[in-house]
Coordinates of C-alpha atoms and ligand atoms in Angstrom, one line a residue:
M200 CA -12.9 -14.1 -5.4
N201 CA -9.4 -15.1 -4.3
S202 CA -8.6 -15.2 -0.6
S203 CA -6.1 -12.3 -0.6
H204 CA -8.7 -9.9 -1.8
N205 CA -11.1 -11.1 0.8
H206 CA -8.4 -10.6 3.4
N207 CA -7.8 -7.0 2.3
R208 CA -11.5 -6.3 2.3
E209 CA -12.1 -7.7 5.7
S210 CA -9.1 -6.0 7.3
G211 CA -10.6 -2.8 6.0
K212 CA -7.1 -1.5 5.3
R213 CA -6.0 -0.7 1.8
S214 CA -2.7 -2.4 1.3
L215 CA -1.0 -1.5 -1.9
D216 CA -1.5 -3.8 -4.8
F217 CA 1.5 -4.9 -7.0
I218 CA 0.9 -2.0 -9.5
R219 CA 0.7 0.7 -6.8
T220 CA 3.7 -0.8 -5.2
I221 CA 5.7 -0.4 -8.4
I222 CA 4.5 3.1 -8.9
A223 CA 5.2 4.2 -5.4
E224 CA 8.7 2.8 -5.7
D225 CA 9.3 4.5 -9.1
L226 CA 8.1 7.8 -7.7
K227 CA 10.3 7.4 -4.7
N228 CA 13.3 6.7 -6.9
N229 CA 12.5 9.7 -9.1
K230 CA 12.2 7.5 -12.1
N231 CA 10.7 9.4 -15.1
S232 CA 11.8 12.5 -13.3
G233 CA 9.1 11.8 -10.7
R234 CA 6.3 11.9 -13.3
L235 CA 3.3 9.5 -13.3
H236 CA 1.2 9.4 -16.4
T237 CA -1.3 6.6 -17.4
R238 CA -3.9 6.2 -20.0
F239 CA -7.1 4.3 -20.7
P240 CA -6.9 3.1 -24.3
P241 CA -10.2 1.6 -25.5
E242 CA -10.8 0.7 -29.1
P243 CA -14.0 2.4 -30.3
N244 CA -15.5 -0.9 -31.6
G245 CA -18.2 -1.4 -29.0
F246 CA -19.6 -0.1 -25.7
L247 CA -17.5 -0.2 -22.5
H248 CA -18.4 -3.0 -20.0
I249 CA -17.8 -3.6 -16.3
G250 CA -14.3 -5.1 -17.2
H251 CA -13.3 -1.8 -18.7
A252 CA -14.5 -0.1 -15.5
K253 CA -11.8 -2.1 -13.7
A254 CA -9.1 -0.7 -16.1
I255 CA -10.6 2.8 -15.9
C256 CA -10.6 2.8 -12.1
L257 CA -7.1 1.5 -12.1
N258 CA -5.6 4.0 -14.6
F259 CA -7.5 7.1 -13.4
G260 CA -7.3 5.9 -9.9
V261 CA -3.6 5.6 -9.5
A262 CA -3.1 8.9 -11.4
S263 CA -5.2 10.7 -8.9
E264 CA -3.9 8.9 -5.8
F265 CA -0.2 9.6 -6.7
G266 CA -0.6 13.0 -8.2
G267 CA -0.2 12.0 -11.8
L268 CA -2.3 12.3 -15.0
C269 CA -4.4 9.9 -17.0
N270 CA -5.3 10.3 -20.7
L271 CA -8.3 8.9 -22.5
R272 CA -7.0 7.6 -25.8
L273 CA -9.2 6.1 -28.4
D274 CA -7.2 3.4 -30.1
D275 CA -8.8 3.8 -33.5
T276 CA -6.5 1.9 -35.8
N277 CA -9.0 -0.5 -37.3
P278 CA -11.6 1.4 -39.3
S279 CA -13.5 -1.7 -40.3
K280 CA -14.8 -2.3 -36.8
E281 CA -15.0 1.3 -35.5
D282 CA -17.7 3.9 -35.3
V283 CA -18.1 7.4 -34.0
S284 CA -21.2 6.4 -32.0
Y285 CA -18.9 4.2 -29.9
I286 CA -16.6 7.1 -29.3
E287 CA -19.5 9.1 -27.9
S288 CA -20.6 6.3 -25.6
I289 CA -17.1 5.7 -24.3
K290 CA -16.7 9.4 -23.4
E291 CA -20.1 9.4 -21.7
D292 CA -19.4 6.2 -19.7
V293 CA -15.9 7.3 -18.5
S294 CA -17.4 10.6 -17.3
W295 CA -20.4 8.9 -15.7
L296 CA -18.0 6.7 -13.7
G297 CA -16.6 9.9 -12.3
F298 CA -13.3 10.4 -14.1
D299 CA -12.0 13.4 -15.9
W300 CA -9.4 13.4 -18.7
Q301 CA -9.5 17.2 -18.7
D302 CA -7.9 18.3 -22.0
R303 CA -6.3 15.0 -22.6
L304 CA -8.6 13.2 -25.1
F305 CA -6.4 11.7 -27.8
Y306 CA -6.8 9.4 -30.8
A307 CA -4.3 7.0 -32.1
S308 CA -5.3 8.3 -35.5
D309 CA -3.9 11.7 -34.6
Y310 CA -0.5 10.0 -34.8
F311 CA -0.9 8.4 -38.2
D312 CA 1.6 10.8 -39.8
R313 CA 4.2 10.2 -37.1
L314 CA 3.6 6.5 -37.1
Y315 CA 4.2 6.4 -40.8
E316 CA 7.5 8.3 -40.3
Y317 CA 8.5 5.8 -37.6
A318 CA 7.8 3.0 -40.0
L319 CA 10.1 4.6 -42.6
E320 CA 12.8 5.0 -39.9
L321 CA 12.5 1.3 -39.1
I322 CA 12.9 0.4 -42.8
K323 CA 15.9 2.7 -43.1
K324 CA 17.5 0.9 -40.2
G325 CA 16.9 -2.4 -41.9
K326 CA 14.4 -3.4 -39.2
A327 CA 11.3 -3.7 -41.3
Y328 CA 10.5 -5.0 -44.7
V329 CA 7.6 -5.2 -47.1
D330 CA 6.4 -8.8 -47.5
S331 CA 4.5 -9.9 -50.5
L332 CA 3.4 -13.3 -49.2
S333 CA -0.4 -13.7 -48.9
A334 CA -2.0 -13.7 -45.4
D335 CA -2.4 -17.5 -45.6
E336 CA 1.3 -17.9 -46.5
I337 CA 2.4 -15.6 -43.7
R338 CA 0.4 -17.7 -41.3
Q339 CA 1.9 -20.9 -42.6
Y340 CA 5.4 -19.5 -42.4
R341 CA 4.8 -18.4 -38.9
G342 CA 5.3 -21.8 -37.4
T343 CA 3.7 -22.9 -34.1
L344 CA 4.5 -22.9 -30.4
T345 CA 6.5 -26.1 -31.0
E346 CA 7.9 -25.4 -34.4
P347 CA 10.0 -22.4 -35.4
G348 CA 8.8 -20.1 -38.2
K349 CA 10.3 -19.9 -41.7
E350 CA 11.7 -16.7 -43.2
S351 CA 9.8 -15.1 -46.0
P352 CA 11.5 -15.1 -49.4
Y353 CA 10.9 -11.3 -49.4
R354 CA 12.7 -10.8 -46.1
N355 CA 15.9 -9.6 -47.5
R356 CA 14.7 -6.9 -49.9
S357 CA 17.0 -3.9 -49.9
V358 CA 16.2 -0.8 -47.9
E359 CA 15.6 1.1 -51.1
E360 CA 13.2 -1.5 -52.4
N361 CA 11.3 -1.6 -49.1
L362 CA 11.1 2.2 -48.9
D363 CA 9.8 2.3 -52.5
L364 CA 7.2 -0.5 -51.9
F365 CA 6.0 1.0 -48.6
R366 CA 5.5 4.4 -50.2
R367 CA 3.6 2.8 -52.9
M368 CA 1.5 0.9 -50.4
R369 CA 0.6 4.3 -48.9
N370 CA -0.1 5.7 -52.3
A371 CA -2.8 3.2 -53.0
E372 CA -0.9 1.3 -55.7
F373 CA -1.8 -2.1 -54.2
D374 CA -5.0 -3.9 -53.3
D375 CA -5.9 -5.0 -49.8
G376 CA -3.7 -7.9 -48.8
A377 CA -1.2 -7.6 -51.6
C378 CA 1.6 -6.9 -49.2
V379 CA 2.3 -5.8 -45.6
L380 CA 5.1 -4.2 -43.7
R381 CA 6.7 -6.5 -41.2
A382 CA 9.2 -6.0 -38.4
K383 CA 12.5 -7.9 -39.0
I384 CA 13.1 -9.6 -35.8
D385 CA 13.4 -13.4 -35.4
M386 CA 11.4 -16.2 -37.1
G387 CA 13.0 -18.6 -34.7
S388 CA 11.9 -16.8 -31.5
S389 CA 10.0 -18.9 -29.0
N390 CA 7.6 -16.0 -28.7
L391 CA 5.3 -15.9 -31.6
S392 CA 4.8 -12.2 -31.3
M393 CA 8.5 -11.7 -32.2
R394 CA 8.3 -13.7 -35.4
D395 CA 8.4 -10.7 -37.8
P396 CA 5.0 -9.3 -36.7
T397 CA 3.0 -7.3 -39.1
L398 CA 3.2 -3.5 -38.5
Y399 CA 1.1 -2.1 -41.3
R400 CA -1.5 -3.5 -43.6
I401 CA -3.5 -2.2 -46.6
R402 CA -7.1 -1.4 -46.1
H403 CA -8.9 0.7 -48.7
M404 CA -11.4 2.0 -46.2
V405 CA -12.7 5.4 -45.0
H406 CA -11.6 6.1 -41.5
H407 CA -14.2 7.8 -39.2
R408 CA -11.6 10.5 -38.4
T409 CA -9.0 10.6 -41.1
G410 CA -11.4 10.0 -44.0
E411 CA -9.7 8.8 -47.1
K412 CA -6.3 10.1 -46.3
W413 CA -4.9 6.7 -45.5
C414 CA -5.2 3.3 -47.2
I415 CA -2.6 1.7 -44.9
Y416 CA -3.3 1.3 -41.2
P417 CA -0.9 0.4 -38.4
M418 CA -1.4 -2.7 -36.4
Y419 CA -2.2 -2.5 -32.7
D420 CA 1.3 -3.6 -31.5
F421 CA 3.0 -0.9 -33.6
A422 CA 0.5 1.9 -32.8
H423 CA 0.1 1.2 -29.1
C424 CA 3.6 1.4 -27.8
L425 CA 4.4 4.5 -30.0
S426 CA 1.1 6.2 -29.0
D427 CA 2.0 5.6 -25.3
S428 CA 5.5 7.0 -26.0
I429 CA 4.3 10.1 -27.9
E430 CA 2.0 10.9 -25.0
G431 CA 4.7 10.6 -22.4
I432 CA 3.0 7.7 -20.6
T433 CA 5.2 6.3 -17.8
H434 CA 3.2 3.2 -16.8
S435 CA 1.3 1.4 -19.6
L436 CA -1.2 -0.8 -17.7
C437 CA -2.8 -3.5 -19.7
T438 CA -4.4 -6.9 -19.2
L439 CA -2.5 -10.2 -19.0
E440 CA -3.2 -11.4 -22.6
F441 CA -0.6 -8.7 -23.7
E442 CA 2.2 -10.3 -21.7
N443 CA 3.6 -12.0 -24.8
N444 CA 3.5 -8.7 -26.6
R445 CA 5.6 -6.9 -24.1
P446 CA 9.0 -7.9 -25.7
L447 CA 7.6 -6.5 -29.0
Y448 CA 6.5 -3.3 -27.2
D449 CA 10.0 -2.8 -25.9
W450 CA 11.7 -3.9 -29.2
I451 CA 9.9 -1.2 -31.2
L452 CA 10.6 1.5 -28.8
N453 CA 14.3 0.4 -28.5
Q454 CA 14.8 0.3 -32.3
L455 CA 13.4 3.8 -32.6
D456 CA 15.4 5.2 -29.6
A457 CA 12.2 6.5 -28.2
Q458 CA 12.7 9.4 -25.8
C459 CA 9.9 8.1 -23.6
H460 CA 9.9 4.4 -23.0
P461 CA 6.8 3.5 -20.9
Q462 CA 6.9 0.4 -18.7
Q463 CA 4.2 -2.1 -19.7
I464 CA 2.7 -3.8 -16.7
E465 CA 0.0 -6.5 -17.1
F466 CA -2.8 -7.2 -14.6
A467 CA -5.6 -9.8 -14.7
R468 CA -8.8 -8.9 -16.5
L469 CA -12.1 -9.0 -14.7
N470 CA -14.2 -12.1 -15.3
L471 CA -17.7 -12.3 -13.7
T472 CA -19.9 -15.3 -13.2
Y473 CA -23.0 -15.5 -15.4
T474 CA -21.5 -12.7 -17.5
I475 CA -19.8 -12.3 -20.9
L476 CA -17.1 -9.6 -21.0
S477 CA -16.0 -9.4 -24.6
K478 CA -17.1 -6.6 -26.9
R479 CA -17.1 -8.9 -29.8
K480 CA -19.5 -11.3 -28.1
L481 CA -21.7 -8.5 -26.7
L482 CA -21.9 -7.2 -30.2
E483 CA -23.2 -10.6 -31.3
L484 CA -25.9 -10.4 -28.7
V485 CA -26.9 -6.9 -30.0
E486 CA -26.8 -8.0 -33.6
S487 CA -28.7 -11.2 -33.1
K488 CA -31.3 -9.2 -31.1
S489 CA -30.9 -11.4 -28.1
V490 CA -31.0 -8.1 -26.2
S491 CA -32.7 -4.8 -27.0
G492 CA -29.3 -3.0 -27.6
W493 CA -26.0 -2.2 -26.0
D494 CA -27.8 -0.5 -23.1
D495 CA -30.3 -3.4 -22.5
P496 CA -30.5 -3.5 -18.6
R497 CA -29.3 -7.1 -18.7
M498 CA -26.1 -6.2 -20.5
P499 CA -22.8 -5.9 -18.5
T500 CA -22.1 -2.7 -20.4
L501 CA -21.8 0.5 -18.4
S502 CA -24.7 1.9 -20.3
G503 CA -26.7 -1.2 -19.5
L504 CA -25.8 -1.1 -15.8
R505 CA -26.6 2.6 -15.7
R506 CA -30.1 2.0 -17.2
R507 CA -30.6 -0.9 -14.8
G508 CA -30.0 1.5 -11.9
F509 CA -26.4 0.9 -10.9
T510 CA -24.6 3.9 -9.5
P511 CA -21.0 4.9 -10.3
E512 CA -20.2 4.7 -6.6
A513 CA -21.3 1.1 -6.5
I514 CA -19.1 0.2 -9.5
R515 CA -16.1 2.1 -8.2
N516 CA -16.5 0.4 -4.8
F517 CA -16.7 -2.9 -6.5
C518 CA -13.5 -2.2 -8.5
Q519 CA -11.8 -1.3 -5.3
L520 CA -12.9 -4.4 -3.5
I521 CA -11.7 -6.8 -6.2
G522 CA -8.3 -5.1 -6.4
V523 CA -5.8 -5.9 -9.1
A524 CA -3.7 -9.0 -9.2
K525 CA -1.4 -10.9 -11.6
F526 CA -3.4 -14.0 -12.0
N527 CA -6.8 -14.6 -13.6
S528 CA -9.8 -15.4 -11.5
T529 CA -13.5 -15.1 -11.7
V530 CA -15.4 -12.8 -9.4
D531 CA -18.9 -13.8 -8.1
I532 CA -21.5 -11.5 -9.5
A533 CA -23.1 -11.5 -6.1
L534 CA -20.3 -9.3 -4.9
L535 CA -21.2 -6.7 -7.5
E536 CA -24.8 -6.9 -6.4
H537 CA -23.7 -6.6 -2.8
C538 CA -21.8 -3.3 -3.6
L539 CA -24.9 -2.0 -5.3
R540 CA -27.3 -2.8 -2.5
G541 CA -24.9 -1.2 0.0
D542 CA -25.0 2.0 -2.0
L543 CA -28.7 2.0 -2.8
N544 CA -29.6 1.3 0.8
I545 CA -28.2 4.6 1.9
R546 CA -29.4 6.7 -1.0
A547 CA -32.7 5.2 -2.2
Q548 CA -36.1 6.7 -1.3
R549 CA -38.5 4.1 0.0
V550 CA -41.9 3.8 -1.6
M551 CA -44.6 1.2 -1.7
A552 CA -45.5 -0.5 -5.0
V553 CA -47.5 -3.5 -5.8
L554 CA -46.3 -5.6 -8.7
R555 CA -49.1 -8.2 -9.0
P556 CA -52.1 -6.4 -7.5
L557 CA -54.9 -8.1 -5.5
K558 CA -57.8 -5.9 -4.5
V559 CA -58.6 -5.5 -0.8
V560 CA -61.8 -3.9 0.4
I561 CA -61.9 -2.8 4.1
M562 CA -65.5 -3.4 4.8
N563 CA -65.6 -1.3 8.0
Y564 CA -63.8 1.7 6.6
P565 CA -65.9 4.7 5.3
E566 CA -66.3 4.8 1.5
D567 CA -65.5 8.5 1.0
K568 CA -62.7 8.7 3.5
T569 CA -59.0 9.3 2.8
E570 CA -56.3 9.4 5.5
E571 CA -52.8 10.7 4.9
L572 CA -50.5 8.4 6.8
K573 CA -46.9 9.3 7.6
A574 CA -44.2 7.1 6.0
V575 CA -40.5 7.2 6.4
N576 CA -38.5 8.0 3.3
N577 CA -35.3 6.2 4.3
P578 CA -34.7 4.6 7.7
E579 CA -30.9 4.8 7.0
D580 CA -31.0 8.6 6.6
P581 CA -33.4 10.6 8.9
E582 CA -32.6 13.7 6.9
M583 CA -34.6 12.3 4.0
G584 CA -37.7 12.9 6.2
T585 CA -41.2 11.6 5.8
R586 CA -44.0 11.7 3.3
K587 CA -47.8 11.2 3.3
V588 CA -49.3 8.0 1.9
P589 CA -53.1 8.0 1.2
F590 CA -55.2 5.2 2.8
T591 CA -58.6 4.4 1.6
R592 CA -61.3 1.7 1.7
E593 CA -60.0 0.0 -1.5
L594 CA -56.4 -1.0 -1.6
Y595 CA -54.1 -3.3 -3.5
I596 CA -51.8 -5.7 -1.9
E597 CA -49.4 -8.2 -3.5
R598 CA -51.1 -11.3 -4.8
D599 CA -48.2 -13.3 -3.3
D600 CA -49.0 -12.0 0.1
F601 CA -52.2 -13.9 0.4
R602 CA -52.7 -17.7 0.6
Q603 CA -56.0 -19.4 0.9
D604 CA -54.3 -22.4 2.5
P605 CA -51.1 -21.1 3.9
P606 CA -48.1 -23.5 4.2
K607 CA -46.5 -23.9 7.6
N608 CA -44.2 -20.9 7.6
F609 CA -46.3 -18.5 5.6
Y610 CA -47.2 -15.7 8.0
R611 CA -48.8 -13.3 5.7
L612 CA -52.5 -12.9 4.9
S613 CA -54.9 -15.8 4.8
P614 CA -58.5 -16.3 5.8
G615 CA -59.2 -15.3 9.4
R616 CA -55.7 -14.1 9.9
E617 CA -54.6 -10.6 10.9
V618 CA -51.5 -8.7 9.5
R619 CA -50.2 -5.2 9.6
L620 CA -50.3 -2.9 6.6
R621 CA -47.2 -0.8 6.7
Y622 CA -47.6 2.6 8.3
A623 CA -51.4 2.0 8.5
Y624 CA -53.5 -0.5 10.4
F625 CA -54.0 -4.1 11.3
I626 CA -56.4 -5.8 8.9
K627 CA -58.0 -9.2 9.1
C628 CA -59.2 -11.2 6.1
E629 CA -62.9 -12.1 6.4
E630 CA -63.9 -13.3 3.0
V631 CA -62.3 -14.4 -0.3
I632 CA -64.2 -13.4 -3.5
R633 CA -63.5 -15.5 -6.6
D634 CA -64.4 -15.1 -10.2
G635 CA -67.4 -17.3 -11.0
S636 CA -65.9 -18.9 -14.1
T637 CA -62.2 -19.0 -13.5
A638 CA -62.2 -19.4 -9.7
E639 CA -59.4 -16.8 -9.6
I640 CA -59.3 -14.7 -6.5
T641 CA -60.5 -11.3 -7.4
E642 CA -60.9 -9.6 -4.1
L643 CA -60.4 -9.9 -0.4
R644 CA -62.9 -8.5 2.0
C645 CA -61.2 -7.4 5.2
T646 CA -61.9 -5.5 8.3
Y647 CA -59.4 -3.1 10.0
D648 CA -58.9 -2.2 13.6
P649 CA -59.1 1.6 14.0
A650 CA -57.1 1.3 17.3
T651 CA -54.0 0.2 15.4
K652 CA -53.4 3.4 13.5
G653 CA -49.7 3.8 12.6
G654 CA -49.3 0.0 12.7
D655 CA -49.3 -0.8 16.4
S656 CA -51.9 -2.4 18.7
P657 CA -52.4 -0.4 22.0
E658 CA -53.0 -3.6 23.9
G659 CA -49.8 -5.2 22.5
R660 CA -51.5 -7.6 20.1
K661 CA -48.9 -9.1 17.8
V662 CA -49.0 -9.9 14.1
K663 CA -46.4 -11.9 12.3
A664 CA -46.3 -10.0 9.0
T665 CA -46.2 -6.5 7.7
L666 CA -47.4 -6.0 4.1
H667 CA -46.9 -3.2 1.7
W668 CA -50.0 -1.8 -0.1
V669 CA -51.2 1.1 -2.2
S670 CA -54.6 2.9 -2.2
A671 CA -56.5 1.7 -5.2
P672 CA -57.9 5.1 -6.3
H673 CA -54.7 7.0 -5.7
S674 CA -52.1 4.6 -7.0
I675 CA -50.5 5.1 -10.4
K676 CA -50.3 2.3 -13.0
A677 CA -46.8 1.3 -14.0
E678 CA -44.9 -1.2 -16.0
V679 CA -42.1 -3.1 -14.1
R680 CA -39.4 -5.1 -15.8
L681 CA -37.9 -7.9 -13.8
Y682 CA -34.5 -9.2 -14.7
E683 CA -32.6 -12.4 -14.0
Y684 CA -29.0 -13.2 -15.1
L685 CA -28.7 -13.2 -18.9
F686 CA -27.1 -16.6 -18.9
T687 CA -28.1 -19.8 -17.2
K688 CA -24.5 -21.0 -16.8
E689 CA -21.9 -19.7 -14.4
N690 CA -19.4 -19.7 -17.2
P691 CA -21.1 -19.2 -20.5
M692 CA -17.7 -18.9 -22.3
Q693 CA -17.2 -22.7 -22.4
S694 CA -15.2 -24.7 -24.8
K695 CA -16.3 -25.1 -28.4
E696 CA -17.6 -28.6 -27.8
E697 CA -20.2 -27.3 -25.4
G698 CA -21.7 -25.1 -28.2
D699 CA -22.1 -21.4 -28.6
F700 CA -22.4 -19.1 -25.6
K701 CA -25.8 -18.0 -26.9
D702 CA -27.1 -21.5 -26.3
Y703 CA -27.0 -20.6 -22.6
L704 CA -29.1 -17.4 -22.8
N705 CA -31.6 -17.4 -20.0
P706 CA -35.1 -17.5 -21.5
K707 CA -36.4 -16.0 -18.2
S708 CA -34.0 -13.1 -18.0
L709 CA -36.7 -10.6 -18.7
E710 CA -40.3 -10.6 -17.3
I711 CA -42.5 -7.7 -18.0
L712 CA -45.4 -6.8 -15.6
K713 CA -47.7 -4.3 -17.1
S714 CA -50.4 -3.7 -14.4
C715 CA -48.3 -2.8 -11.4
R716 CA -49.5 0.0 -9.0
V717 CA -47.2 2.4 -7.4
E718 CA -48.0 5.0 -4.7
P719 CA -48.8 8.6 -5.9
F720 CA -45.5 10.0 -4.6
L721 CA -43.9 8.5 -7.7
S722 CA -45.8 10.9 -10.0
S723 CA -42.8 13.1 -9.6
A724 CA -40.3 10.4 -10.5
C725 CA -37.7 11.2 -13.2
V726 CA -35.8 9.0 -15.6
G727 CA -32.9 7.4 -13.7
G728 CA -34.6 7.9 -10.3
K729 CA -33.8 5.1 -7.9
Y730 CA -36.2 3.8 -5.3
Q731 CA -36.6 0.9 -2.9
F732 CA -40.0 -0.7 -3.4
E733 CA -40.5 -1.8 0.2
R734 CA -40.0 -5.6 0.5
L735 CA -39.4 -6.0 -3.2
G736 CA -36.0 -4.6 -4.1
Y737 CA -34.5 -1.6 -5.8
F738 CA -36.0 -0.1 -8.9
C739 CA -35.0 2.6 -11.3
V740 CA -37.1 4.6 -13.7
D741 CA -36.4 3.6 -17.3
P742 CA -36.0 6.1 -20.2
D743 CA -38.9 4.3 -21.9
S744 CA -41.1 6.1 -19.4
F745 CA -41.4 9.1 -21.7
K746 CA -43.2 7.0 -24.2
K747 CA -45.2 4.6 -22.0
G748 CA -46.1 6.1 -18.7
L749 CA -44.0 5.0 -15.8
V750 CA -41.6 2.1 -16.5
F751 CA -39.3 0.7 -13.8
N752 CA -36.4 -1.7 -14.1
R753 CA -35.7 -3.9 -11.1
T754 CA -32.1 -3.1 -10.3
V755 CA -31.6 -5.8 -7.8
S756 CA -33.8 -7.6 -5.3
L757 CA -33.5 -7.4 -1.5
R758 CA -32.2 -10.4 0.3
D759 CA -35.6 -11.5 1.1
T760 CA -36.7 -14.7 2.8
W761 CA -39.5 -15.1 0.2
A762 CA -37.2 -17.0 -2.1
K763 CA -36.4 -19.4 0.7
I764 CA -40.1 -20.0 1.5
Q765 CA -40.9 -20.6 -2.1
K766 CA -38.1 -23.1 -2.3
A767 CA -39.3 -24.9 0.8
E768 CA -42.8 -24.9 -0.6
K769 CA -41.7 -26.3 -3.9
K770 CA -39.8 -29.0 -2.0
A771 CA -42.9 -29.8 0.1
S772 CA -45.2 -29.9 -2.9
S773 CA -42.8 -32.1 -4.9
R774 CA -42.7 -34.4 -1.9
V775 CA -46.5 -34.6 -1.8
S776 CA -46.9 -35.3 -5.5
Ligands
LIG121 P1 -12.9 -7.0 -25.1 O1 -12.2 -8.2 -24.9 O2 -14.1 -6.8 -24.3 O3 -13.2 -6.7 -26.6 P2 -10.7 -5.3 -25.3 O4 -9.5 -5.6 -24.5 O5 -10.6 -5.7 -26.8 O6 -12.0 -5.8 -24.6 P3 -10.1 -2.5 -25.4 O7 -11.0 -1.5 -26.0 O8 -8.9 -2.9 -26.2 O9 -11.1 -3.8 -25.3 O10 -9.9 -2.3 -23.9 C1 -9.4 -1.1 -23.4 C2 -8.7 -1.4 -22.1 O11 -9.5 -2.1 -21.2 C3 -7.5 -2.3 -22.3 O12 -6.4 -1.8 -21.6 C4 -7.9 -3.6 -21.8 O13 -6.8 -4.4 -21.3 C5 -8.9 -3.2 -20.7 N1 -9.9 -4.3 -20.5 C6 -10.7 -4.9 -21.4 N2 -11.4 -5.8 -20.8 C7 -11.1 -5.9 -19.5 C8 -11.5 -6.7 -18.4 N3 -12.4 -7.7 -18.6 N4 -10.9 -6.5 -17.2 C9 -10.0 -5.5 -17.1 N5 -9.6 -4.7 -18.1 C10 -10.1 -4.9 -19.3
LIG122 MG1 -8.5 -5.2 -27.3

C-alpha cells in the first residue's frame, strides 16, 4: 500500500483520483459533447482475476458515477488462445461483481470487416505495406532500445502491389507467416512500438465466432484503438504497460481521420502479495494440475474467490480502498482479507462447528435429555434473531481446546479446570480417557454445573475460556477444506535466476478435514451459503456439497489469538529442546 491511499482511506473522504479528475474536467469543458463512455475489454483467453476486478470497478464505476456508459467488449482477435467457455465465465464474473453492460456487449470480431476496410485505407494512403520478411527477420530488423531498426527491403512496395498482396493474404493464398501487413511509420523511432508495427498476420484458424471466414487476424494495437473508436469510447482506460503503445494508438486513429478519437489513459495494474495475476501463468497452474481448476478456491480468479466465499461487496470495497494511481505498487493481501472480514462480519450467520472433534461426556447430565438452548445468530445484527441449539450428555469440542498439560497462557480445558460452553453451561474436566494401544485421547469425562445455564454463574464464579461445541447425536458430519496462500513467497514472480514461479507453490495450501461436525441448523445450508463458525473463521458451502454431503471452504480465519499462543508455545518448546 502506498501512503496516499492510506491517507484517503483514513480520512474517510473520497478525493478524486487522477482519472476521475480528468473525466470531471472533460465533462465540465463539454469535451466529447459532454459524453462519457468507457469499456472493459478482456481477451477471452482465461478467467478474470482480482486484477481485472480493479479495471472493471474503474470502468463501470466512473461511468455510473458521472452518468456515462460502459461497454463490455471481448477482445477476441487471437483465435489460437481463445475459447467460448472463457466468454461465458467473463460475463458471469462481471455480472456477479454487480455491473451491468445492458445491451452493450460487443466483440472485436464483430468489427473484422470494418477493420479490414481500415487496413485497405491505410495501404491506399501509403501508410501500410505487406512485408515478406520472416518473423525472425522482422525481429532482427527491429533493432533494440539502444539501436535503431532497419527498414525492410519490402517497405517500398507500391500501393497497388500492397493492395494486391493484402487481398491475397485475405483470400488464403499464403501460408501462416509468409507475410504480414505492417504500418509504415519510423524504423528509427526511439519507441519500439512505432517501428513499423505489425497490423495483420495470417492464421489459418477457425475463430470461435467468425468460423472460417477469416484467415488473417488484426493485431491488438490495430484492433483495440479502432474498436474503441467504433464504439464511441471517450476515455480508454488501460494499464501502464500500454503507455508505449499510446503513440501508436493515436497514430492509427489520426491516419484514418477517425471521427471518434478516444483518449487513452494508463493506470497501475494491481499486484498482490502471495498472488500471481497473469492469465497465462494462472492457465499454467490449471494445466499442470497444481490447482483443481480456474475456480479452485485458492485461485485469485473471481470464480475462485466466489467459491472461496468472497462477496462482490468485499471486492468492490477493496477496489475502492486501493484506488487508482499512475505508479506500480504491490498491495498486501491482508487488506483484501480485511475487506472480506468486514463484510462477512455483518452478514454471516454464526454457527458452531467442530473441525477436529474430541468427545466430551457430561457424567452428571441425564442420558436421554435434550435441551434446546438459545443462540444468537449475529451479534452485529439483532434482526437476524436467535436459534435453538441442542445440548445433550455427549458433545464434541475442538481437540485443540484441551491440553493435558496446559502451557502458561492456555486457559481452555485441562484436567480439573472449568470452562464455559457457549450458550450452555460451565463444565469441568474430571477424567481423561486414552486409547489403550495408541495413548491418544479418545474422550473427556466432565461434569456440568446446572446453575450456570445460559453460560453464567449466579454466584459470579469466573472462567477464563468459552468453547464452542456441538451435540454428538444431533451434529452433522461435514468436510472442511482449509486454505493457506497458494505461494510461500511474497512475490512469486521473481527473476528467472530464482527459478519458476511454480517452485514456490505452497505444499500446505490445502488441508482437507473429513470428520468435522457441524450443528444441525446447517442441514438447511445451500451452496454458496456463508457462515461464521464461532472462534474459527468464515466458511462457505462448496458446490461439491451436492456430491459429498456438506463441504465447506474456509473463506478466511478470524484474527484469533490462537495463532499467537501456538507461536509462543513453539518458541518455548524449541527453547526446551
Ligand atoms: P493478464 O496479464 O492477466 O493476462 P491481460 O492484461 O492480458 O491480463 P486482458 O484480458 O487484456 O488481460 O485485460 C482486460 C483489462 O483488464 C485490460 O484493460 C487490462 O489492462 C486490465 N487488467 C488486467 N490485469 C490487471 C491488473 N492486474 N490490474 C488492473 N487491471 C488489469
Ligand atoms: Mg492483455
